[in-house]
PDB file of C-alpha atoms and ligand atoms in Angstrom:
ATOM      1  CA  MET A   1       4.170  23.009  -3.347  1.00  0.00           C
ATOM      2  CA  THR A   2       4.038  21.967   0.513  1.00  0.00           C
ATOM      3  CA  PHE A   3       1.206  25.101   0.563  1.00  0.00           C
ATOM      4  CA  TYR A   4      -0.729  22.507  -1.732  1.00  0.00           C
ATOM      5  CA  HIS A   5      -0.741  19.429   0.059  1.00  0.00           C
ATOM      6  CA  ARG A   6      -4.538  19.437  -0.078  1.00  0.00           C
ATOM      7  CA  SER A   7      -3.646  18.989  -3.866  1.00  0.00           C
ATOM      8  CA  PHE A   8      -1.193  16.548  -3.393  1.00  0.00           C
ATOM      9  CA  LEU A   9      -3.682  14.392  -0.820  1.00  0.00           C
ATOM     10  CA  ARG A  10      -6.937  14.997  -4.110  1.00  0.00           C
ATOM     11  CA  GLY A  11      -4.339  13.808  -6.087  1.00  0.00           C
ATOM     12  CA  VAL A  12      -4.055  10.709  -3.578  1.00  0.00           C
ATOM     13  CA  ASN A  13      -7.183   9.828  -3.496  1.00  0.00           C
ATOM     14  CA  ASP A  14      -8.434  11.056  -7.086  1.00  0.00           C
ATOM     15  CA  PRO A  15      -7.424   7.008  -8.777  1.00  0.00           C
ATOM     16  CA  ASP A  16      -9.667   5.250  -6.781  1.00  0.00           C
ATOM     17  CA  ARG A  17     -12.570   8.017  -6.431  1.00  0.00           C
ATOM     18  CA  ARG A  18     -12.896   9.936  -9.478  1.00  0.00           C
ATOM     19  CA  PHE A  19     -10.955   7.743 -12.254  1.00  0.00           C
ATOM     20  CA  ARG A  20     -11.606   4.115 -11.325  1.00  0.00           C
ATOM     21  CA  ASP A  21      -9.435   2.893 -13.513  1.00  0.00           C
ATOM     22  CA  PHE A  22      -8.252  -0.337 -10.956  1.00  0.00           C
ATOM     23  CA  GLN A  23      -6.480  -2.088 -14.407  1.00  0.00           C
ATOM     24  CA  ASN A  24      -3.513   0.723 -14.305  1.00  0.00           C
ATOM     25  CA  HIS A  25      -3.541   0.519 -10.218  1.00  0.00           C
ATOM     26  CA  VAL A  26      -1.735  -3.163 -10.723  1.00  0.00           C
ATOM     27  CA  ILE A  27       0.453  -4.728 -12.035  1.00  0.00           C
ATOM     28  CA  HIS A  28       0.338  -9.050 -12.160  1.00  0.00           C
ATOM     29  CA  VAL A  29       3.841 -10.268 -11.572  1.00  0.00           C
ATOM     30  CA  THR A  30       2.114 -13.713 -12.449  1.00  0.00           C
ATOM     31  CA  ASP A  31       0.772 -13.211 -15.259  1.00  0.00           C
ATOM     32  CA  GLY A  32       3.279 -11.703 -18.093  1.00  0.00           C
ATOM     33  CA  TYR A  33       3.289  -8.186 -15.926  1.00  0.00           C
ATOM     34  CA  TRP A  34       0.163  -7.290 -17.347  1.00  0.00           C
ATOM     35  CA  GLY A  35      -1.178  -3.385 -15.931  1.00  0.00           C
ATOM     36  CA  GLY A  36      -0.663  -0.388 -16.850  1.00  0.00           C
ATOM     37  CA  ALA A  37       0.694   1.119 -13.797  1.00  0.00           C
ATOM     38  CA  PRO A  38       3.575   2.485 -15.251  1.00  0.00           C
ATOM     39  CA  ARG A  39       2.387   3.430 -17.718  1.00  0.00           C
ATOM     40  CA  VAL A  40      -0.527   6.481 -16.044  1.00  0.00           C
ATOM     41  CA  ALA A  41       2.791   6.709 -13.938  1.00  0.00           C
ATOM     42  CA  HIS A  42       4.659   8.214 -17.043  1.00  0.00           C
ATOM     43  CA  ARG A  43       1.727  10.037 -17.433  1.00  0.00           C
ATOM     44  CA  TRP A  44       1.352  11.431 -14.354  1.00  0.00           C
ATOM     45  CA  TYR A  45       5.565  12.243 -13.921  1.00  0.00           C
ATOM     46  CA  ASP A  46       5.268  14.081 -17.008  1.00  0.00           C
ATOM     47  CA  ARG A  47       2.548  16.392 -15.878  1.00  0.00           C
ATOM     48  CA  LEU A  48       3.859  16.598 -12.233  1.00  0.00           C
ATOM     49  CA  LEU A  49       7.343  17.929 -14.422  1.00  0.00           C
ATOM     50  CA  ASN A  50       5.110  20.644 -16.575  1.00  0.00           C
ATOM     51  CA  GLY A  51       3.992  21.482 -13.217  1.00  0.00           C
ATOM     52  CA  LEU A  52       7.025  22.563 -11.390  1.00  0.00           C
ATOM     53  CA  VAL A  53       8.751  24.113 -14.547  1.00  0.00           C
ATOM     54  CA  ASP A  54       5.742  26.177 -15.178  1.00  0.00           C
ATOM     55  CA  GLY A  55       5.235  27.227 -11.126  1.00  0.00           C
ATOM     56  CA  HIS A  56       1.653  25.989 -11.715  1.00  0.00           C
ATOM     57  CA  MET A  57       2.234  24.371  -8.639  1.00  0.00           C
ATOM     58  CA  SER A  58      -0.834  23.807  -7.229  1.00  0.00           C
ATOM     59  CA  ASN A  59      -1.219  21.432 -10.755  1.00  0.00           C
ATOM     60  CA  ALA A  60       2.120  20.047  -9.985  1.00  0.00           C
ATOM     61  CA  ALA A  61       1.467  19.032  -6.307  1.00  0.00           C
ATOM     62  CA  HIS A  62      -2.081  17.769  -7.532  1.00  0.00           C
ATOM     63  CA  ALA A  63      -0.233  15.770 -10.157  1.00  0.00           C
ATOM     64  CA  ALA A  64       2.466  14.709  -7.297  1.00  0.00           C
ATOM     65  CA  GLY A  65      -0.201  13.142  -5.205  1.00  0.00           C
ATOM     66  CA  VAL A  66      -1.493  10.943  -8.292  1.00  0.00           C
ATOM     67  CA  LEU A  67       1.534   9.475  -8.792  1.00  0.00           C
ATOM     68  CA  SER A  68       2.384   8.256  -5.528  1.00  0.00           C
ATOM     69  CA  HIS A  69      -0.710   6.496  -5.831  1.00  0.00           C
ATOM     70  CA  TYR A  70      -0.020   4.635  -9.324  1.00  0.00           C
ATOM     71  CA  ILE A  71       4.030   3.786  -7.345  1.00  0.00           C
ATOM     72  CA  SER A  72       2.501   2.963  -4.521  1.00  0.00           C
ATOM     73  CA  ASP A  73      -1.145   0.803  -5.861  1.00  0.00           C
ATOM     74  CA  PRO A  74       1.693  -1.767  -7.317  1.00  0.00           C
ATOM     75  CA  LEU A  75       4.041  -1.969  -4.611  1.00  0.00           C
ATOM     76  CA  THR A  76       1.235  -3.629  -1.871  1.00  0.00           C
ATOM     77  CA  PRO A  77       1.127  -7.501  -2.832  1.00  0.00           C
ATOM     78  CA  LEU A  78      -2.525  -8.009  -3.204  1.00  0.00           C
ATOM     79  CA  HIS A  79      -1.686  -5.635  -6.566  1.00  0.00           C
ATOM     80  CA  THR A  80       0.866  -7.947  -8.209  1.00  0.00           C
ATOM     81  CA  GLU A  81      -1.400 -11.510  -8.771  1.00  0.00           C
ATOM     82  CA  HIS A  82      -5.073 -12.474  -8.474  1.00  0.00           C
ATOM     83  CA  CYS A  83      -6.594 -14.978  -7.338  1.00  0.00           C
ATOM     84  CA  PRO A  84     -10.612 -16.528  -5.787  1.00  0.00           C
ATOM     85  CA  ARG A  85      -8.829 -16.595  -1.626  1.00  0.00           C
ATOM     86  CA  ALA A  86      -7.393 -12.445  -2.607  1.00  0.00           C
ATOM     87  CA  CYS A  87     -11.285 -11.610  -4.148  1.00  0.00           C
ATOM     88  CA  VAL A  88     -12.729 -12.042  -0.122  1.00  0.00           C
ATOM     89  CA  LEU A  89      -9.420 -10.939   2.251  1.00  0.00           C
ATOM     90  CA  HIS A  90      -8.671  -8.000   0.207  1.00  0.00           C
ATOM     91  CA  ARG A  91     -10.562  -5.632   1.472  1.00  0.00           C
ATOM     92  CA  PRO A  92     -10.295  -7.298   5.119  1.00  0.00           C
ATOM     93  CA  ILE A  93      -6.830  -7.370   4.897  1.00  0.00           C
ATOM     94  CA  GLU A  94      -6.466  -3.572   3.073  1.00  0.00           C
ATOM     95  CA  TYR A  95      -8.028  -2.777   6.413  1.00  0.00           C
ATOM     96  CA  ALA A  96      -6.170  -4.066   8.601  1.00  0.00           C
ATOM     97  CA  ILE A  97      -3.203  -2.519   6.867  1.00  0.00           C
ATOM     98  CA  ASN A  98      -4.790   0.778   7.377  1.00  0.00           C
ATOM     99  CA  LEU A  99      -5.368   0.504  11.135  1.00  0.00           C
ATOM    100  CA  ALA A 100      -1.614  -0.522  11.595  1.00  0.00           C
ATOM    101  CA  TYR A 101      -0.790   1.583   9.180  1.00  0.00           C
ATOM    102  CA  ASP A 102       1.808   3.413  12.436  1.00  0.00           C
ATOM    103  CA  ASP A 103       2.395   0.285  13.795  1.00  0.00           C
ATOM    104  CA  LEU A 104       3.551  -0.725  10.776  1.00  0.00           C
ATOM    105  CA  TYR A 105       5.897   1.719   9.302  1.00  0.00           C
ATOM    106  CA  GLN A 106       7.407   2.191  13.105  1.00  0.00           C
ATOM    107  CA  LEU A 107       8.843  -1.549  12.338  1.00  0.00           C
ATOM    108  CA  TRP A 108      10.537  -0.537   9.212  1.00  0.00           C
ATOM    109  CA  ASN A 109      12.136   2.184  10.556  1.00  0.00           C
ATOM    110  CA  ASP A 110      13.579   1.172  13.420  1.00  0.00           C
ATOM    111  CA  ASP A 111      15.638  -1.924  11.377  1.00  0.00           C
ATOM    112  CA  SER A 112      18.682  -1.267  10.354  1.00  0.00           C
ATOM    113  CA  GLN A 113      18.305  -3.442   7.682  1.00  0.00           C
ATOM    114  CA  HIS A 114      14.941  -1.265   6.291  1.00  0.00           C
ATOM    115  CA  ALA A 115      14.486  -2.207   3.279  1.00  0.00           C
ATOM    116  CA  LEU A 116      14.793   1.183   0.893  1.00  0.00           C
ATOM    117  CA  THR A 117      14.058   1.346  -2.839  1.00  0.00           C
ATOM    118  CA  ASP A 118      16.429   3.464  -5.233  1.00  0.00           C
ATOM    119  CA  LEU A 119      16.102   5.020  -8.627  1.00  0.00           C
ATOM    120  CA  PRO A 120      17.230   3.127 -11.967  1.00  0.00           C
ATOM    121  CA  ASN A 121      19.056   4.999 -14.057  1.00  0.00           C
ATOM    122  CA  SER A 122      17.303   4.403 -17.524  1.00  0.00           C
ATOM    123  CA  ARG A 123      15.472   6.226 -19.589  1.00  0.00           C
ATOM    124  CA  VAL A 124      11.958   4.263 -18.509  1.00  0.00           C
ATOM    125  CA  TRP A 125      13.709   4.477 -14.672  1.00  0.00           C
ATOM    126  CA  LEU A 126      10.106   5.099 -13.349  1.00  0.00           C
ATOM    127  CA  GLY A 127       8.322   2.202 -14.762  1.00  0.00           C
ATOM    128  CA  GLU A 128      11.357  -0.058 -14.142  1.00  0.00           C
ATOM    129  CA  MET A 129      11.210   0.948 -10.431  1.00  0.00           C
ATOM    130  CA  ILE A 130       7.591   0.248 -10.055  1.00  0.00           C
ATOM    131  CA  LEU A 131       8.340  -2.851 -12.107  1.00  0.00           C
ATOM    132  CA  ARG A 132      10.825  -4.143  -9.359  1.00  0.00           C
ATOM    133  CA  GLY A 133       8.647  -3.136  -6.757  1.00  0.00           C
ATOM    134  CA  SER A 134       6.504  -5.135  -8.049  1.00  0.00           C
ATOM    135  CA  ALA A 135       8.051  -8.283  -8.543  1.00  0.00           C
ATOM    136  CA  ARG A 136       9.285  -7.818  -4.640  1.00  0.00           C
ATOM    137  CA  ALA A 137       5.930  -7.482  -2.881  1.00  0.00           C
ATOM    138  CA  ASN A 138       4.570 -10.384  -5.372  1.00  0.00           C
ATOM    139  CA  GLN A 139       7.047 -12.426  -3.068  1.00  0.00           C
ATOM    140  CA  HIS A 140       4.818 -11.469  -0.069  1.00  0.00           C
ATOM    141  CA  TYR A 141       1.630 -12.609  -1.855  1.00  0.00           C
ATOM    142  CA  TRP A 142       0.644 -15.594  -0.030  1.00  0.00           C
ATOM    143  CA  THR A 143       2.595 -14.978   3.071  1.00  0.00           C
ATOM    144  CA  LEU A 144      -0.221 -11.499   3.504  1.00  0.00           C
ATOM    145  CA  LEU A 145      -3.218 -14.577   2.122  1.00  0.00           C
ATOM    146  CA  SER A 146      -1.770 -17.337   4.155  1.00  0.00           C
ATOM    147  CA  ASP A 147      -1.287 -15.573   7.558  1.00  0.00           C
ATOM    148  CA  ILE A 148      -3.854 -13.541   8.040  1.00  0.00           C
ATOM    149  CA  ASN A 149      -7.292 -14.427  10.482  1.00  0.00           C
ATOM    150  CA  ILE A 150     -10.091 -13.399   9.302  1.00  0.00           C
ATOM    151  CA  GLU A 151     -12.762 -14.185  11.974  1.00  0.00           C
ATOM    152  CA  LYS A 152     -10.518 -11.943  14.289  1.00  0.00           C
ATOM    153  CA  VAL A 153     -10.304  -8.718  11.675  1.00  0.00           C
ATOM    154  CA  MET A 154     -13.781  -7.635  12.949  1.00  0.00           C
ATOM    155  CA  ALA A 155     -12.790  -7.834  16.535  1.00  0.00           C
ATOM    156  CA  ASP A 156      -8.843  -7.012  16.646  1.00  0.00           C
ATOM    157  CA  PRO A 157      -8.207  -5.267  13.047  1.00  0.00           C
ATOM    158  CA  ARG A 158      -4.490  -5.042  14.644  1.00  0.00           C
ATOM    159  CA  ASP A 159      -4.103  -8.774  15.873  1.00  0.00           C
ATOM    160  CA  CYS A 160      -5.364 -10.317  12.805  1.00  0.00           C
ATOM    161  CA  PHE A 161      -2.190 -11.483  11.071  1.00  0.00           C
ATOM    162  CA  GLY A 162       1.170 -12.733  12.322  1.00  0.00           C
ATOM    163  CA  ASP A 163       4.652 -11.624  12.598  1.00  0.00           C
ATOM    164  CA  ARG A 164       5.594 -12.907   8.950  1.00  0.00           C
ATOM    165  CA  PHE A 165       2.640 -10.343   7.495  1.00  0.00           C
ATOM    166  CA  ALA A 166       3.672  -7.306   9.943  1.00  0.00           C
ATOM    167  CA  SER A 167       7.595  -7.231   8.124  1.00  0.00           C
ATOM    168  CA  ALA A 168       6.856  -8.179   4.678  1.00  0.00           C
ATOM    169  CA  SER A 169       4.022  -4.866   4.620  1.00  0.00           C
ATOM    170  CA  ALA A 170       6.468  -3.106   6.532  1.00  0.00           C
ATOM    171  CA  GLU A 171       9.010  -3.664   4.321  1.00  0.00           C
ATOM    172  CA  MET A 172       6.726  -3.107   1.661  1.00  0.00           C
ATOM    173  CA  ILE A 173       5.095   0.622   3.078  1.00  0.00           C
ATOM    174  CA  GLY A 174       8.908   1.685   3.467  1.00  0.00           C
ATOM    175  CA  ARG A 175       9.663   0.396  -0.516  1.00  0.00           C
ATOM    176  CA  SER A 176       6.885   2.615  -1.253  1.00  0.00           C
ATOM    177  CA  VAL A 177       7.447   5.523   1.034  1.00  0.00           C
ATOM    178  CA  THR A 178      10.689   5.799  -0.636  1.00  0.00           C
ATOM    179  CA  GLY A 179      10.085   5.083  -4.076  1.00  0.00           C
ATOM    180  CA  ILE A 180       7.240   8.266  -3.393  1.00  0.00           C
ATOM    181  CA  ALA A 181       9.965  10.395  -1.906  1.00  0.00           C
ATOM    182  CA  ARG A 182      13.021   9.856  -4.376  1.00  0.00           C
ATOM    183  CA  THR A 183      10.701   9.670  -7.365  1.00  0.00           C
ATOM    184  CA  LEU A 184       9.439  13.273  -6.573  1.00  0.00           C
ATOM    185  CA  GLU A 185      13.404  14.810  -5.820  1.00  0.00           C
ATOM    186  CA  ARG A 186      14.040  13.461  -9.163  1.00  0.00           C
ATOM    187  CA  ALA A 187      11.087  15.442 -10.092  1.00  0.00           C
ATOM    188  CA  ALA A 188      12.634  18.197  -8.408  1.00  0.00           C
ATOM    189  CA  GLU A 189      16.485  18.157 -10.118  1.00  0.00           C
ATOM    190  CA  GLU A 190      15.342  17.095 -13.558  1.00  0.00           C
ATOM    191  CA  CYS A 191      12.902  20.670 -13.058  1.00  0.00           C
ATOM    192  CA  GLU A 192      15.905  22.818 -12.139  1.00  0.00           C
ATOM    193  CA  ASP A 193      17.378  21.102 -15.266  1.00  0.00           C
ATOM    194  CA  ARG A 194      15.316  22.691 -17.505  1.00  0.00           C
ATOM    195  CA  THR A 195      14.755  25.688 -15.353  1.00  0.00           C
ATOM    196  CA  GLY A 196      18.636  25.895 -14.236  1.00  0.00           C
ATOM    197  CA  GLN A 197      17.379  27.793 -10.990  1.00  0.00           C
ATOM    198  CA  ASN A 198      16.465  25.957  -8.283  1.00  0.00           C
ATOM    199  CA  LEU A 199      13.074  25.367  -6.753  1.00  0.00           C
ATOM    200  CA  GLN A 200      12.346  27.677  -3.469  1.00  0.00           C
ATOM    201  CA  ALA A 201      13.582  25.552  -0.601  1.00  0.00           C
ATOM    202  CA  SER A 202      10.471  24.448   1.958  1.00  0.00           C
ATOM    203  CA  ASP A 203       9.629  26.393   4.326  1.00  0.00           C
ATOM    204  CA  MET A 204       8.681  22.528   5.737  1.00  0.00           C
ATOM    205  CA  PRO A 205      11.108  20.577   7.363  1.00  0.00           C
ATOM    206  CA  ARG A 206      13.459  18.169   5.211  1.00  0.00           C
ATOM    207  CA  PRO A 207      10.777  15.762   6.057  1.00  0.00           C
ATOM    208  CA  TRP A 208       8.102  16.731   5.412  1.00  0.00           C
ATOM    209  CA  VAL A 209       6.774  14.615   2.134  1.00  0.00           C
ATOM    210  CA  ARG A 210       7.015  11.931   4.331  1.00  0.00           C
ATOM    211  CA  ASP A 211       4.495  13.782   7.138  1.00  0.00           C
ATOM    212  CA  LEU A 212       2.661  14.030   3.973  1.00  0.00           C
ATOM    213  CA  LEU A 213       1.771  10.642   3.329  1.00  0.00           C
ATOM    214  CA  ARG A 214       1.776   9.600   6.999  1.00  0.00           C
ATOM    215  CA  MET A 215      -1.231  11.807   6.309  1.00  0.00           C
ATOM    216  CA  ILE A 216      -2.817  10.160   4.481  1.00  0.00           C
ATOM    217  CA  PRO A 217      -3.388   6.452   5.883  1.00  0.00           C
ATOM    218  CA  ASN A 218      -4.746   9.143   9.503  1.00  0.00           C
ATOM    219  CA  ARG A 219      -6.633  11.081   7.489  1.00  0.00           C
ATOM    220  CA  ILE A 220      -8.602   7.505   6.197  1.00  0.00           C
ATOM    221  CA  SER A 221      -8.753   6.153   9.781  1.00  0.00           C
ATOM    222  CA  SER A 222     -11.253   8.941  10.170  1.00  0.00           C
ATOM    223  CA  TYR A 223     -14.987   7.999  12.720  1.00  0.00           C
ATOM    224  CA  ARG A 224     -16.811   8.050   9.567  1.00  0.00           C
ATOM    225  CA  TRP A 225     -14.364   6.158   6.881  1.00  0.00           C
ATOM    226  CA  HIS A 226     -13.962   3.382  10.043  1.00  0.00           C
ATOM    227  CA  ARG A 227     -17.736   3.403  10.447  1.00  0.00           C
ATOM    228  CA  LYS A 228     -18.525   2.192   6.801  1.00  0.00           C
ATOM    229  CA  GLN A 229     -15.398  -0.256   7.071  1.00  0.00           C
ATOM    230  CA  SER A 230     -16.913  -2.060   9.260  1.00  0.00           C
ATOM    231  CA  GLU A 231     -19.996  -2.516   8.213  1.00  0.00           C
ATOM    232  CA  LYS A 232     -18.424  -3.604   5.049  1.00  0.00           C
ATOM    233  CA  MET A 233     -16.261  -6.252   6.394  1.00  0.00           C
ATOM    234  CA  GLN A 234     -19.237  -7.192   8.172  1.00  0.00           C
ATOM    235  CA  GLN A 235     -21.346  -7.637   5.723  1.00  0.00           C
ATOM    236  CA  LEU A 236     -18.613  -9.508   3.213  1.00  0.00           C
ATOM    237  CA  ILE A 237     -17.755 -12.056   6.072  1.00  0.00           C
ATOM    238  CA  ASP A 238     -21.047 -13.051   6.425  1.00  0.00           C
ATOM    239  CA  GLU A 239     -21.556 -13.497   2.583  1.00  0.00           C
ATOM    240  CA  TYR A 240     -18.292 -15.302   2.843  1.00  0.00           C
ATOM    241  CA  HIS A 241     -19.422 -17.318   4.989  1.00  0.00           C
ATOM    242  CA  GLN A 242     -23.264 -17.951   3.645  1.00  0.00           C
ATOM    243  CA  ARG A 243     -22.269 -18.353  -0.318  1.00  0.00           C
ATOM    244  CA  GLY A 244     -18.252 -19.651   0.292  1.00  0.00           C
ATOM    245  CA  GLU A 245     -17.887 -16.882  -2.331  1.00  0.00           C
ATOM    246  CA  LEU A 246     -18.499 -12.714  -2.659  1.00  0.00           C
ATOM    247  CA  VAL A 247     -20.889 -11.965  -5.220  1.00  0.00           C
ATOM    248  CA  GLU A 248     -22.413  -8.786  -3.778  1.00  0.00           C
ATOM    249  CA  HIS A 249     -19.647  -8.046  -1.670  1.00  0.00           C
ATOM    250  CA  LEU A 250     -16.321  -8.127  -3.868  1.00  0.00           C
ATOM    251  CA  PRO A 251     -15.368  -5.182  -3.304  1.00  0.00           C
ATOM    252  CA  SER A 252     -15.561  -2.651  -6.303  1.00  0.00           C
ATOM    253  CA  GLU A 253     -12.060  -3.221  -7.032  1.00  0.00           C
ATOM    254  CA  VAL A 254     -11.480  -6.240  -7.206  1.00  0.00           C
ATOM    255  CA  ALA A 255     -14.890  -6.528  -9.564  1.00  0.00           C
ATOM    256  CA  ILE A 256     -13.355  -4.264 -11.956  1.00  0.00           C
ATOM    257  CA  VAL A 257      -9.959  -5.478 -12.151  1.00  0.00           C
ATOM    258  CA  GLN A 258     -11.379  -8.644 -12.600  1.00  0.00           C
ATOM    259  CA  HIS A 259     -13.826  -8.258 -15.407  1.00  0.00           C
ATOM    260  CA  VAL A 260     -10.834  -6.869 -17.254  1.00  0.00           C
ATOM    261  CA  ILE A 261      -8.048  -9.503 -16.264  1.00  0.00           C
ATOM    262  CA  GLU A 262     -10.858 -12.169 -18.082  1.00  0.00           C
ATOM    263  CA  ILE A 263     -11.128  -9.432 -21.381  1.00  0.00           C
ATOM    264  CA  TYR A 264      -8.091  -9.328 -21.920  1.00  0.00           C
ATOM    265  CA  HIS A 265      -7.447 -13.145 -21.306  1.00  0.00           C
ATOM    266  CA  ARG A 266     -10.562 -13.587 -23.699  1.00  0.00           C
ATOM    267  CA  GLU A 267      -8.486 -10.950 -26.908  1.00  0.00           C
ATOM    268  CA  LYS A 268      -5.795 -13.113 -25.883  1.00  0.00           C
ATOM    269  CA  ARG A 269      -7.277 -16.173 -26.468  1.00  0.00           C
ATOM    270  CA  TRP A 270      -9.211 -14.186 -29.930  1.00  0.00           C
ATOM    271  CA  THR A 271      -5.498 -13.447 -31.040  1.00  0.00           C
ATOM    272  CA  GLU A 272      -4.433 -16.885 -30.511  1.00  0.00           C
ATOM    273  CA  ARG A 273      -6.705 -18.717 -32.466  1.00  0.00           C
ATOM    274  CA  GLN A 274      -6.243 -16.135 -35.314  1.00  0.00           C
ATOM    275  CA  SER A 275      -2.870 -16.696 -35.568  1.00  0.00           C
ATOM    276  CA  ASP A 276      -3.898 -20.223 -35.789  1.00  0.00           C
ATOM    277  CA  ARG A 277      -6.057 -19.509 -38.547  1.00  0.00           C
ATOM    278  CA  THR A 278      -3.724 -17.258 -40.285  1.00  0.00           C
ATOM    279  CA  LEU A 279      -0.833 -20.197 -40.229  1.00  0.00           C
ATOM    280  CA  GLN A 280      -3.375 -23.021 -41.260  1.00  0.00           C
ATOM    281  CA  LYS A 281      -4.449 -20.942 -44.186  1.00  0.00           C
ATOM    282  CA  ALA A 282      -1.139 -20.305 -45.392  1.00  0.00           C
ATOM    283  CA  ILE A 283       0.041 -24.089 -45.490  1.00  0.00           C
ATOM    284  CA  ASP A 284      -4.017 -24.356 -47.154  1.00  0.00           C
ATOM    285  CA  ASP A 285      -2.408 -22.482 -49.728  1.00  0.00           C
ATOM    286  CA  ARG A 286       0.994 -23.965 -49.951  1.00  0.00           C
ATOM    287  CA  ASN A 287      -0.432 -27.440 -49.723  1.00  0.00           C
ATOM    288  CA  VAL A 288      -3.039 -26.267 -53.204  1.00  0.00           C
ATOM    289  CA  ILE A 289       0.093 -24.979 -55.157  1.00  0.00           C
ATOM    290  CA  ALA A 290       2.082 -28.453 -54.180  1.00  0.00           C
ATOM    291  CA  GLY A 291      -0.806 -29.641 -55.693  1.00  0.00           C
ATOM    292  CA  ARG A 292      -0.913 -28.026 -58.681  1.00  0.00           C
ATOM    293  CA  ILE A 293       2.271 -28.434 -59.359  1.00  0.00           C
ATOM    294  CA  GLY A 294       2.553 -31.942 -58.022  1.00  0.00           C
ATOM    295  CA  PHE A 295       5.255 -31.619 -55.459  1.00  0.00           C
ATOM    296  CA  ASP A 296       5.099 -33.869 -52.389  1.00  0.00           C
ATOM    297  CA  THR A 297       5.455 -31.337 -48.873  1.00  0.00           C
ATOM    298  CA  ALA A 298       4.752 -33.716 -46.366  1.00  0.00           C
ATOM    299  CA  THR A 299       8.142 -35.150 -47.705  1.00  0.00           C
ATOM    300  CA  GLU A 300      10.561 -32.668 -49.016  1.00  0.00           C
ATOM    301  CA  PRO A 301      10.539 -28.646 -47.269  1.00  0.00           C
ATOM    302  CA  MET A 302       8.254 -26.558 -50.167  1.00  0.00           C
ATOM    303  CA  GLN A 303      11.366 -23.808 -50.211  1.00  0.00           C
ATOM    304  CA  ASN A 304      13.752 -26.300 -50.755  1.00  0.00           C
ATOM    305  CA  ARG A 305      11.397 -27.838 -53.889  1.00  0.00           C
ATOM    306  CA  LEU A 306       9.399 -24.654 -54.965  1.00  0.00           C
ATOM    307  CA  PRO A 307      10.250 -22.586 -58.245  1.00  0.00           C
ATOM    308  CA  ARG A 308      11.478 -18.871 -57.647  1.00  0.00           C
ATOM    309  CA  THR A 309       8.874 -16.435 -58.609  1.00  0.00           C
ATOM    310  CA  ALA A 310      10.502 -14.227 -58.193  1.00  0.00           C
TER     311      ALA A 310
HETATM  312 ZN1   ZN B   1      -6.032   1.984  -5.751  1.00  0.00          ZN
END
């Protein structure tokens, strides 16, 4: 599959660039674990497995890339909750982490107790792993939001955050990398179980998955990306200083998630109102029947007094 690393990298970027289903890139832990990441991750895991079993390695590599996105995004603290402060800081924080990725990865690697992701053994192990990871990431949510200096992001993005921010980010990078690597290993094992044959051994050294993952930030740190991001960041900061909020330069991924959350809460309120109405109607109907047959529903429970009809 390593031969198809371009398909893998295309898959890594597809959820942000092509699918743009940003509500599936999050798990809002404090909002009842709202978000579609586990569902789509299971779907892409099935595609990965089918690709491996059928020997369609390019498809498998693409699915592995997409899957890695749906695993790693919900393990990013800013994808685990929603608040006005995060709307402003989302892009600056991601920008700073991208530029400092190698240092943060090294910080995790050098930590003698570095955090790892273990796979659960339940039938829905993948979704469970993502939910557990997002719950852990959510514990760092306010650390990231409070330990960054937005004024320093443009001047020195590698020096705009403190130690707490760095160790929280390093931990979650480590959990993402190991979560993705173990998921791909499990897919390989499942494929071998199904086919009864060993997957062809890679001619690359074993930690190829990690090396491929490290190519992601390296790629997006290209000159063009950097220049574009710098411009966007400056516009965002200027707008924030002028208005005290973001309207024009609100990142599209944040705006889409915000929009879907509003719809979700509106539907939730509507469902609650509907069930209140249904309940009220049942009470009204009961009172009408009770009135007709002369029972006082205020003092005696109806189930004790209404005659059985069947
Ligand atoms: Zn994403």
